[in-house]
mmCIF file of N, CA and C in Angstrom:
data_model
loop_
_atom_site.group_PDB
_atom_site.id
_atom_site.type_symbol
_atom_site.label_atom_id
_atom_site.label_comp_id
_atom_site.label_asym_id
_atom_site.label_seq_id
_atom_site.Cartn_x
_atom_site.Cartn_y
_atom_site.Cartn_z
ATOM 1 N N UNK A 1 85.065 102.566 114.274
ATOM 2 C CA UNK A 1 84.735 102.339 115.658
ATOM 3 C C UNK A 1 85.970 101.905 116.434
ATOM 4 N N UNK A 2 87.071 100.634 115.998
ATOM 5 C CA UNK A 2 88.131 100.918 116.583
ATOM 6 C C UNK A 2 89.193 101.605 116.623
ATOM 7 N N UNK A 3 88.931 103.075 116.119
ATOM 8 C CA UNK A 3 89.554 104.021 116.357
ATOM 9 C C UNK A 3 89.199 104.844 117.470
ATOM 10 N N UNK A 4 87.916 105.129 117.628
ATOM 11 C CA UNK A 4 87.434 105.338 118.948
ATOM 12 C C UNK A 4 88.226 104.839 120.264
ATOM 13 N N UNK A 5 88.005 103.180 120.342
ATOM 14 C CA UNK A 5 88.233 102.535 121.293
ATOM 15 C C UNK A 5 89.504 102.842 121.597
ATOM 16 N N UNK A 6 90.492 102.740 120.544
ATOM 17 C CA UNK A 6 91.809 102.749 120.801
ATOM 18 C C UNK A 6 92.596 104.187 121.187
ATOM 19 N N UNK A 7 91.442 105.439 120.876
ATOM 20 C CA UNK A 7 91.591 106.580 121.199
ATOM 21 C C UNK A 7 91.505 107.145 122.880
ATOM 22 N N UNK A 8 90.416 106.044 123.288
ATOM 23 C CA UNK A 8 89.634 106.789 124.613
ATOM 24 C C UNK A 8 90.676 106.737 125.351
ATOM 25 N N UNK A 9 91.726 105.790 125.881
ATOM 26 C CA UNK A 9 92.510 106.592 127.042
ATOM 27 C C UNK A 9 93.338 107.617 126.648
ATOM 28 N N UNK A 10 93.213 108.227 125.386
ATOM 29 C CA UNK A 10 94.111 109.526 125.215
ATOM 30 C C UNK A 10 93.058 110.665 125.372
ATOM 31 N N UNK A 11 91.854 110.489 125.555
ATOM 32 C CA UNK A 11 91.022 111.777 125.615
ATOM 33 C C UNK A 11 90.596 111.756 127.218
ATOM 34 N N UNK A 12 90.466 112.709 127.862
ATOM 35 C CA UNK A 12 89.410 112.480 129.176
ATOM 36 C C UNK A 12 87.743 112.392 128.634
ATOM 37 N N UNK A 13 87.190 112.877 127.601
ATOM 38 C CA UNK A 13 86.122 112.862 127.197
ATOM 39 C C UNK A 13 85.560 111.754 125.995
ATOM 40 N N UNK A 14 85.186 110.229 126.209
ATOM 41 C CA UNK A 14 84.414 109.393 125.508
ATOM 42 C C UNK A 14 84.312 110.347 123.902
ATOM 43 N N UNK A 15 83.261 110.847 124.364
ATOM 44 C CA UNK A 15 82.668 111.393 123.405
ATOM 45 C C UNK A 15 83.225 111.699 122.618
ATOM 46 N N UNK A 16 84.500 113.037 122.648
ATOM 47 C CA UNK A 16 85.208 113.668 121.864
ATOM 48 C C UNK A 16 86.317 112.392 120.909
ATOM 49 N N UNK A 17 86.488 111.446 121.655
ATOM 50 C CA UNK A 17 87.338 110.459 121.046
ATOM 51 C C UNK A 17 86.276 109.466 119.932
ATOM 52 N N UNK A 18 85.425 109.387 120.678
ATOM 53 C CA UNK A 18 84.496 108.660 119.238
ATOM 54 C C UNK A 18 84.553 109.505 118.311
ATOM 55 N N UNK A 19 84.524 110.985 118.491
ATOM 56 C CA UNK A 19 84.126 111.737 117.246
ATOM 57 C C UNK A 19 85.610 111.958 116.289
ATOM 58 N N UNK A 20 86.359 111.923 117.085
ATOM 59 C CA UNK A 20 87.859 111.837 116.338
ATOM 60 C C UNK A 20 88.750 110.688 115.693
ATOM 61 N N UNK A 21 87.697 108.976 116.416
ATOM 62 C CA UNK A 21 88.112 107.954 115.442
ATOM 63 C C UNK A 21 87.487 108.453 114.496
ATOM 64 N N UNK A 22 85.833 108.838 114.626
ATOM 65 C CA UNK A 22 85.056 108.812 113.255
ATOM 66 C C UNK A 22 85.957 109.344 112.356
ATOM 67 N N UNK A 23 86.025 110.256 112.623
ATOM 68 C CA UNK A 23 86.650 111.526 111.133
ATOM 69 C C UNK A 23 88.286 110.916 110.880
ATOM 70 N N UNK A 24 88.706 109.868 112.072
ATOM 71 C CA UNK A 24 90.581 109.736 111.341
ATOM 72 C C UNK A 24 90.122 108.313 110.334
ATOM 73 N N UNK A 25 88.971 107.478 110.374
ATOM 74 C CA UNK A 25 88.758 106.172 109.987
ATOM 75 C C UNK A 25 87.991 107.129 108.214
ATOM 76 N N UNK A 26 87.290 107.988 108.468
ATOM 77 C CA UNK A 26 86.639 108.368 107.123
ATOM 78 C C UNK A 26 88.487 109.511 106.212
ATOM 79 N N UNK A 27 89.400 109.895 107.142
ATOM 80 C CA UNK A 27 90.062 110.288 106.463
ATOM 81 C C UNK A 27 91.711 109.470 105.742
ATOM 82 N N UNK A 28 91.873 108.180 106.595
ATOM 83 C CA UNK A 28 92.545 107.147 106.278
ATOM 84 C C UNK A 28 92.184 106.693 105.398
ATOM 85 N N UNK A 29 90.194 106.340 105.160
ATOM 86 C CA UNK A 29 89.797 105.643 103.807
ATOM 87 C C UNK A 29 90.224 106.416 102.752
ATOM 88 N N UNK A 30 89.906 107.791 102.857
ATOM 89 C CA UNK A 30 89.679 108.559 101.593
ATOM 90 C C UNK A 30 91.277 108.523 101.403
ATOM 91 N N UNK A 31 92.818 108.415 101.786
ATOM 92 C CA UNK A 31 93.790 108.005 101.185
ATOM 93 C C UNK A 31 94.302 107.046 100.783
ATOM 94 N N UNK A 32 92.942 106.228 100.139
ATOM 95 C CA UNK A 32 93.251 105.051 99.672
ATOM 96 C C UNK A 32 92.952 105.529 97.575
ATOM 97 N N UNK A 33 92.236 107.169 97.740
ATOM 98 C CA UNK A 33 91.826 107.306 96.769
ATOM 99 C C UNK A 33 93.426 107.502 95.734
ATOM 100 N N UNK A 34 93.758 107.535 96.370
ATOM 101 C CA UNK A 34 95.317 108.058 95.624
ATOM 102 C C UNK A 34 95.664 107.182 94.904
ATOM 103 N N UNK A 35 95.656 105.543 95.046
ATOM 104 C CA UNK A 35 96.173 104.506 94.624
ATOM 105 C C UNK A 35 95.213 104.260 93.167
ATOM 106 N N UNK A 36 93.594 104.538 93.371
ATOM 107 C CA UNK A 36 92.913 104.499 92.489
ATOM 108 C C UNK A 36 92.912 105.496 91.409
ATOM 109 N N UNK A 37 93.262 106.984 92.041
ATOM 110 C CA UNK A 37 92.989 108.297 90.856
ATOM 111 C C UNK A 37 94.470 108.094 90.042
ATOM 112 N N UNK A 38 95.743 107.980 90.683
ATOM 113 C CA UNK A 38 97.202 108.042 89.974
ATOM 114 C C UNK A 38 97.582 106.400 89.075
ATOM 115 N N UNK A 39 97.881 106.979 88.482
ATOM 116 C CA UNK A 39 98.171 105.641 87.132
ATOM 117 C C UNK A 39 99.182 104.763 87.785
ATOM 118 N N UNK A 40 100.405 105.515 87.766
ATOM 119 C CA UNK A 40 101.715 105.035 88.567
ATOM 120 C C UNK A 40 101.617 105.481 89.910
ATOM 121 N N UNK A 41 100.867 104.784 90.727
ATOM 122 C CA UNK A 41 101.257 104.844 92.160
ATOM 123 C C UNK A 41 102.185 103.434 92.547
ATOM 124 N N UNK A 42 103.343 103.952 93.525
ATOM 125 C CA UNK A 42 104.450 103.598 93.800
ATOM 126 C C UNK A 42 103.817 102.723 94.868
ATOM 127 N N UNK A 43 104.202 101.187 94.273
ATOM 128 C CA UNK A 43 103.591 99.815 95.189
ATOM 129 C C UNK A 43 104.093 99.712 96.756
ATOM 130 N N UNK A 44 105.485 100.348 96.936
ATOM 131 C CA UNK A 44 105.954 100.567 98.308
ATOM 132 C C UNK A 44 105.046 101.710 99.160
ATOM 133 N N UNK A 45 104.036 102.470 98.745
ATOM 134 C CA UNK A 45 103.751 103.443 99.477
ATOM 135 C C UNK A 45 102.146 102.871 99.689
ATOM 136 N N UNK A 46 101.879 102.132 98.402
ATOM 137 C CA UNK A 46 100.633 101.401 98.801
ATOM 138 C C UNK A 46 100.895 100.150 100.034
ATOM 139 N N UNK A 47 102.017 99.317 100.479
ATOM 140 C CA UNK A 47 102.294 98.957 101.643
ATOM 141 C C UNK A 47 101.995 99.904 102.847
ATOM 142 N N UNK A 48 102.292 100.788 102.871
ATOM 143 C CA UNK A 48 102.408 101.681 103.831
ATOM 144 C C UNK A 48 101.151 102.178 104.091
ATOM 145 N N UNK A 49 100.533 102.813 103.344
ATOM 146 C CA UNK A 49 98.995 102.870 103.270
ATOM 147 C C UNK A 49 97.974 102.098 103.896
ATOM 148 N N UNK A 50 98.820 100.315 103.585
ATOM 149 C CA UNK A 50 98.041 99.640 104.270
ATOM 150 C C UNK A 50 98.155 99.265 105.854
ATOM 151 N N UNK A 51 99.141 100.285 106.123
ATOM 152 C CA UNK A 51 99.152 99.812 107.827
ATOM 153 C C UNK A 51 97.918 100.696 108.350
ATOM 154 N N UNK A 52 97.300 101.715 107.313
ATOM 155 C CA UNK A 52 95.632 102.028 107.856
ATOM 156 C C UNK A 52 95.014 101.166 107.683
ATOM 157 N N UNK A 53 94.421 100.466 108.318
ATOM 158 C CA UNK A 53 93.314 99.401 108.271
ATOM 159 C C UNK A 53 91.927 100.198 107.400
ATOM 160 N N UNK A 54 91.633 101.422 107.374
ATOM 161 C CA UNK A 54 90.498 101.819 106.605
ATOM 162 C C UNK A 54 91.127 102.076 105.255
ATOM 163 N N UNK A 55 92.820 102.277 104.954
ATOM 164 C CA UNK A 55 92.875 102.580 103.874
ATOM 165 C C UNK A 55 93.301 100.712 103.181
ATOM 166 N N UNK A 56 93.300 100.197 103.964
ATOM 167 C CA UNK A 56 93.566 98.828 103.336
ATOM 168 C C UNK A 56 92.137 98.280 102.836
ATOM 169 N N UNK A 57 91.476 98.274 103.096
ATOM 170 C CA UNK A 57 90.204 98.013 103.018
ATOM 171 C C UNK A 57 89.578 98.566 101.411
ATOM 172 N N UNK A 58 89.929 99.888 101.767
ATOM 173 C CA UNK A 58 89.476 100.843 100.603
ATOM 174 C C UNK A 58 90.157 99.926 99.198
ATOM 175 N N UNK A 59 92.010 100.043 99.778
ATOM 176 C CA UNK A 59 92.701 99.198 98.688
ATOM 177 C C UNK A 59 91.977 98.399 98.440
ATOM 178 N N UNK A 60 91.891 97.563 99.065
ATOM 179 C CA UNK A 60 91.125 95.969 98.641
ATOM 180 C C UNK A 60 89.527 95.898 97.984
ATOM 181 N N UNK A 61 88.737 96.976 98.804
ATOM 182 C CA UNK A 61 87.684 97.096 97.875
ATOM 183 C C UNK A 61 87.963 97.730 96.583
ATOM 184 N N UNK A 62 88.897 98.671 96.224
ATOM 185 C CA UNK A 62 88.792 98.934 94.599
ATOM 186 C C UNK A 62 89.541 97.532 94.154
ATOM 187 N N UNK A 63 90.604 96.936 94.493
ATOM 188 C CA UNK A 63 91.104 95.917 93.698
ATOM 189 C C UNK A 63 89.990 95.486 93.134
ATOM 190 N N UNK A 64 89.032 94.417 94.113
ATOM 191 C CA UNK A 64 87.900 93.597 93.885
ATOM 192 C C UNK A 64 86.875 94.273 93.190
ATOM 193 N N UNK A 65 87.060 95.548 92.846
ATOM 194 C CA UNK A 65 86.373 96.095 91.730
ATOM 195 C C UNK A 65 86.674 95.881 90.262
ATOM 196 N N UNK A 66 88.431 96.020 90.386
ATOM 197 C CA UNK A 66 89.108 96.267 89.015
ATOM 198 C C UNK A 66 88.933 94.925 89.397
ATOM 199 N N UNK A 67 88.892 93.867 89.168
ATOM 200 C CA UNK A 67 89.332 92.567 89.116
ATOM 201 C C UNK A 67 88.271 92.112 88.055
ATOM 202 N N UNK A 68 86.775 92.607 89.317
ATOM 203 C CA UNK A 68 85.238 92.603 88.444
ATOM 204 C C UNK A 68 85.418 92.740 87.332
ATOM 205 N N UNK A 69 85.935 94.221 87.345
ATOM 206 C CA UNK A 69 85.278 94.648 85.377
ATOM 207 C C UNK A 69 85.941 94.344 84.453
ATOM 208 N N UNK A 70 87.417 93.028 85.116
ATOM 209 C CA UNK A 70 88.449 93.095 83.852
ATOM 210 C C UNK A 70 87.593 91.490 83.676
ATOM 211 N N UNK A 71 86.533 90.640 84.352
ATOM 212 C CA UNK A 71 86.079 89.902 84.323
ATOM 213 C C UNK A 71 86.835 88.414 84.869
ATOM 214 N N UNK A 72 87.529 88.645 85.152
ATOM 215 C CA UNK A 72 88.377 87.275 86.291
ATOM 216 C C UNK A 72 88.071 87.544 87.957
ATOM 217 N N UNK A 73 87.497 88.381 87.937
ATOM 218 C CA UNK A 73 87.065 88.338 89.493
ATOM 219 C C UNK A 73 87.781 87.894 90.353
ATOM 220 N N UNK A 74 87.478 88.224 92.170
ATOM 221 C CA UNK A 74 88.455 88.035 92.882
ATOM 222 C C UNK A 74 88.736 86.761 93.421
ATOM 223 N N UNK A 75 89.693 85.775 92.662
ATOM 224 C CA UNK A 75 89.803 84.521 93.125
ATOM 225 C C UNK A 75 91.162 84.604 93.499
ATOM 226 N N UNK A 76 91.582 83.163 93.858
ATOM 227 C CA UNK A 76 92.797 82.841 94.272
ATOM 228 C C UNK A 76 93.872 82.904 93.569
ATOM 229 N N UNK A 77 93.300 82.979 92.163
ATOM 230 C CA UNK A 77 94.515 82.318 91.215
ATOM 231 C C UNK A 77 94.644 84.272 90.443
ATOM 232 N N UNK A 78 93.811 84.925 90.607
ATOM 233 C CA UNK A 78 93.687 86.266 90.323
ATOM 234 C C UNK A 78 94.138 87.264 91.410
ATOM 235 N N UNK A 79 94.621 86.896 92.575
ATOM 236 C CA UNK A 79 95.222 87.949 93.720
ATOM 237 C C UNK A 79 96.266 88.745 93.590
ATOM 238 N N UNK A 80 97.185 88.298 92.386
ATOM 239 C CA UNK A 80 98.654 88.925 92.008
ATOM 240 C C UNK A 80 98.212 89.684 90.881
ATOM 241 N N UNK A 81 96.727 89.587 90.109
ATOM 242 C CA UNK A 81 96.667 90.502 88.905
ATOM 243 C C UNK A 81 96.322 92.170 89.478
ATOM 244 N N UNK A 82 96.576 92.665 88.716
ATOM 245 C CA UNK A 82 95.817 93.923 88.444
ATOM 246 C C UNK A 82 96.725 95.388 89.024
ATOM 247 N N UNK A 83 96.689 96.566 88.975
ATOM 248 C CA UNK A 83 97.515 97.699 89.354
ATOM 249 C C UNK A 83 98.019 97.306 90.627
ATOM 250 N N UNK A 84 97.628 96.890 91.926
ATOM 251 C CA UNK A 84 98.506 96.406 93.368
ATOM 252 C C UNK A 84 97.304 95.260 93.191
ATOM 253 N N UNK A 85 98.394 94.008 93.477
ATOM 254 C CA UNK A 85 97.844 92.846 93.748
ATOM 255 C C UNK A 85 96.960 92.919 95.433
ATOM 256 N N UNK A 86 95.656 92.034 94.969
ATOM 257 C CA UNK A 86 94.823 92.457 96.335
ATOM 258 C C UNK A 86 95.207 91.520 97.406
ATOM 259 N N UNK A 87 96.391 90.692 97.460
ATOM 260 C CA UNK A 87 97.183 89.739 98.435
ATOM 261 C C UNK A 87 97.464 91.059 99.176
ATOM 262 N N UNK A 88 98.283 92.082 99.180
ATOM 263 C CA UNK A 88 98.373 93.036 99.879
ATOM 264 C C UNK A 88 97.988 93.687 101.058
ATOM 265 N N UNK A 89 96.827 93.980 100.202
ATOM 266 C CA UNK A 89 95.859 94.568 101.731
ATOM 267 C C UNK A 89 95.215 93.506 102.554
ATOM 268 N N UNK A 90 95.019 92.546 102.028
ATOM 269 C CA UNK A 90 94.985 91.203 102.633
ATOM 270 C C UNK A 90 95.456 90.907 103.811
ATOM 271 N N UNK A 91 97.124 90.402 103.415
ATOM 272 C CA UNK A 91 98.006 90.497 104.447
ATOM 273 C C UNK A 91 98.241 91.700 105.446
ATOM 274 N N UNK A 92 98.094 92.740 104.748
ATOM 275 C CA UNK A 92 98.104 93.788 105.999
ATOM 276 C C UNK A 92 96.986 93.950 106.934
ATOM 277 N N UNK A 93 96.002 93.544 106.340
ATOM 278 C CA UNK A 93 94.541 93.731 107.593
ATOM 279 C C UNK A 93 95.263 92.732 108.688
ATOM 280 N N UNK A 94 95.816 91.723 107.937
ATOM 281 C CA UNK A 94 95.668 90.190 108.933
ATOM 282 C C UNK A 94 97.246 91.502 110.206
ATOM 283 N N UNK A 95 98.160 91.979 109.695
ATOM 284 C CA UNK A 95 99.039 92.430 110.717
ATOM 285 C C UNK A 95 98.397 93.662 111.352
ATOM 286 N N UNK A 96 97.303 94.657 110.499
ATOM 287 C CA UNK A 96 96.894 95.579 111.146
ATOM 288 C C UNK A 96 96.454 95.040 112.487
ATOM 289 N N UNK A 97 95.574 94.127 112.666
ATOM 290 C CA UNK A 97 94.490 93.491 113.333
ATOM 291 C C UNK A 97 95.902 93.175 114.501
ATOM 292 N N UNK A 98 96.917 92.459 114.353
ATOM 293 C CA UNK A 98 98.188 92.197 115.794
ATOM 294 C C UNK A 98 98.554 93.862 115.819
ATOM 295 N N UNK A 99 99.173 94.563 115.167
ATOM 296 C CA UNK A 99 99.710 95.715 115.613
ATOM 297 C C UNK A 99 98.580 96.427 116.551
ATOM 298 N N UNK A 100 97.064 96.744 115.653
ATOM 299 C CA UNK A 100 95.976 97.667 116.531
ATOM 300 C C UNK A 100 96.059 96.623 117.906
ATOM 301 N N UNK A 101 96.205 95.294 117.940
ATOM 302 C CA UNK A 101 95.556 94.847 119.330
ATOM 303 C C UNK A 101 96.539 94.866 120.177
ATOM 304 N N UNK A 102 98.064 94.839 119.795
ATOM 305 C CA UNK A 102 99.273 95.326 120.706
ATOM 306 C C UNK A 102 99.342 96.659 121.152
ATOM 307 N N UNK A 103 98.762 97.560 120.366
ATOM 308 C CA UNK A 103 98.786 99.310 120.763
ATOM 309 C C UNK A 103 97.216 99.341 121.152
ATOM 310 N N UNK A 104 96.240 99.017 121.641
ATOM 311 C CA UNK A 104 94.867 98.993 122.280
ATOM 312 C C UNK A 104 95.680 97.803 123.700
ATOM 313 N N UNK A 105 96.199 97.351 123.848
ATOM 314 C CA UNK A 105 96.492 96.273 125.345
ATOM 315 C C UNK A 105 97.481 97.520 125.970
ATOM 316 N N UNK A 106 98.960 98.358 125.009
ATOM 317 C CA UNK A 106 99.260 99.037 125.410
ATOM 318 C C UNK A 106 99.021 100.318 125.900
ATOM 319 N N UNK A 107 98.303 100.739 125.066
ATOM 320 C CA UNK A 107 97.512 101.957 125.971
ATOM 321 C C UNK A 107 96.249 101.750 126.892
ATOM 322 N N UNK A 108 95.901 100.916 127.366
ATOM 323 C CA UNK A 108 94.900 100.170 128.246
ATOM 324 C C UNK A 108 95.974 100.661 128.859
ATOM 325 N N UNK A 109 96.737 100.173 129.421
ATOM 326 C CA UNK A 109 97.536 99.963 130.687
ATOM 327 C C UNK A 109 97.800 101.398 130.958
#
C-alpha cells in the first residue's frame, strides 16, 4: 500500500498507481526468495535487498523461521545466528521507513 501512495504523483491515474505498487510490493517480496533458495548468498547483496522494505520483511520473516526450526528462536541473544543475521533487516526497515518518508515528502512537493 505504500507503494501506491508514494507512486500517485507519478501517475495522473490513482488507480493505475495502486495497481503498480501492488505488483512492485508482491515483486520486491518474491526477491527475497533468492536469499532463502541459494546456499551462498552474498551478505552484501542481502543489504541491498533490504533497502526493499517488502524484501526486508520477507528476509526477516524467513530468518524467524530458520531461527524456529533450529529451536533458539527469535531472541535477542539469537539475532547474529543463522545464514544473514535477522539484526539486518531489522535495521533496514527502521532506515527504509526515513528514506520512503524523505522520497513520499519529496515527491509530494
Amino acid at each position: 500500500i505504500f507503494f501506491s501512495f508514494m507512486l500517485t504523483p507519478l501517475f495522473k491515474k490513482p488507480k493505475f498507481a495502486s495497481t503498480v505498487g501492488s505488483m512492485l510490493t508482491v515483486v520486491f517480496g518474491c526477491l527475497s526468495l533468492f536469499t532463502v533458495l541459494m546456499k551462498d548468498f552474498p551478505q552484501p547483496l542481502v543489504w541491498v535487498l533490504c533497502l526493499l522494505s517488502p524484501s526486508a520483511f520477507s528476509i526477516g520473516i524467513a530468518q524467524v523461521v530458520y531461527l524456529e526450526a533450529q529451536g533458539d528462536g527469535a531472541v535477542f541473544s539469537s539475532l547474529a545466528n543463522g545464514p544473514h543475521p535477522l539484526y539486518v533487516p531489522l535495521i533496514m526497515l527502521v532506515l527504509d521507513c526515513i528514506l520512503y518518508l524523505l522520497l513520499a515528502v519529496y515527491l509530494d512537493q
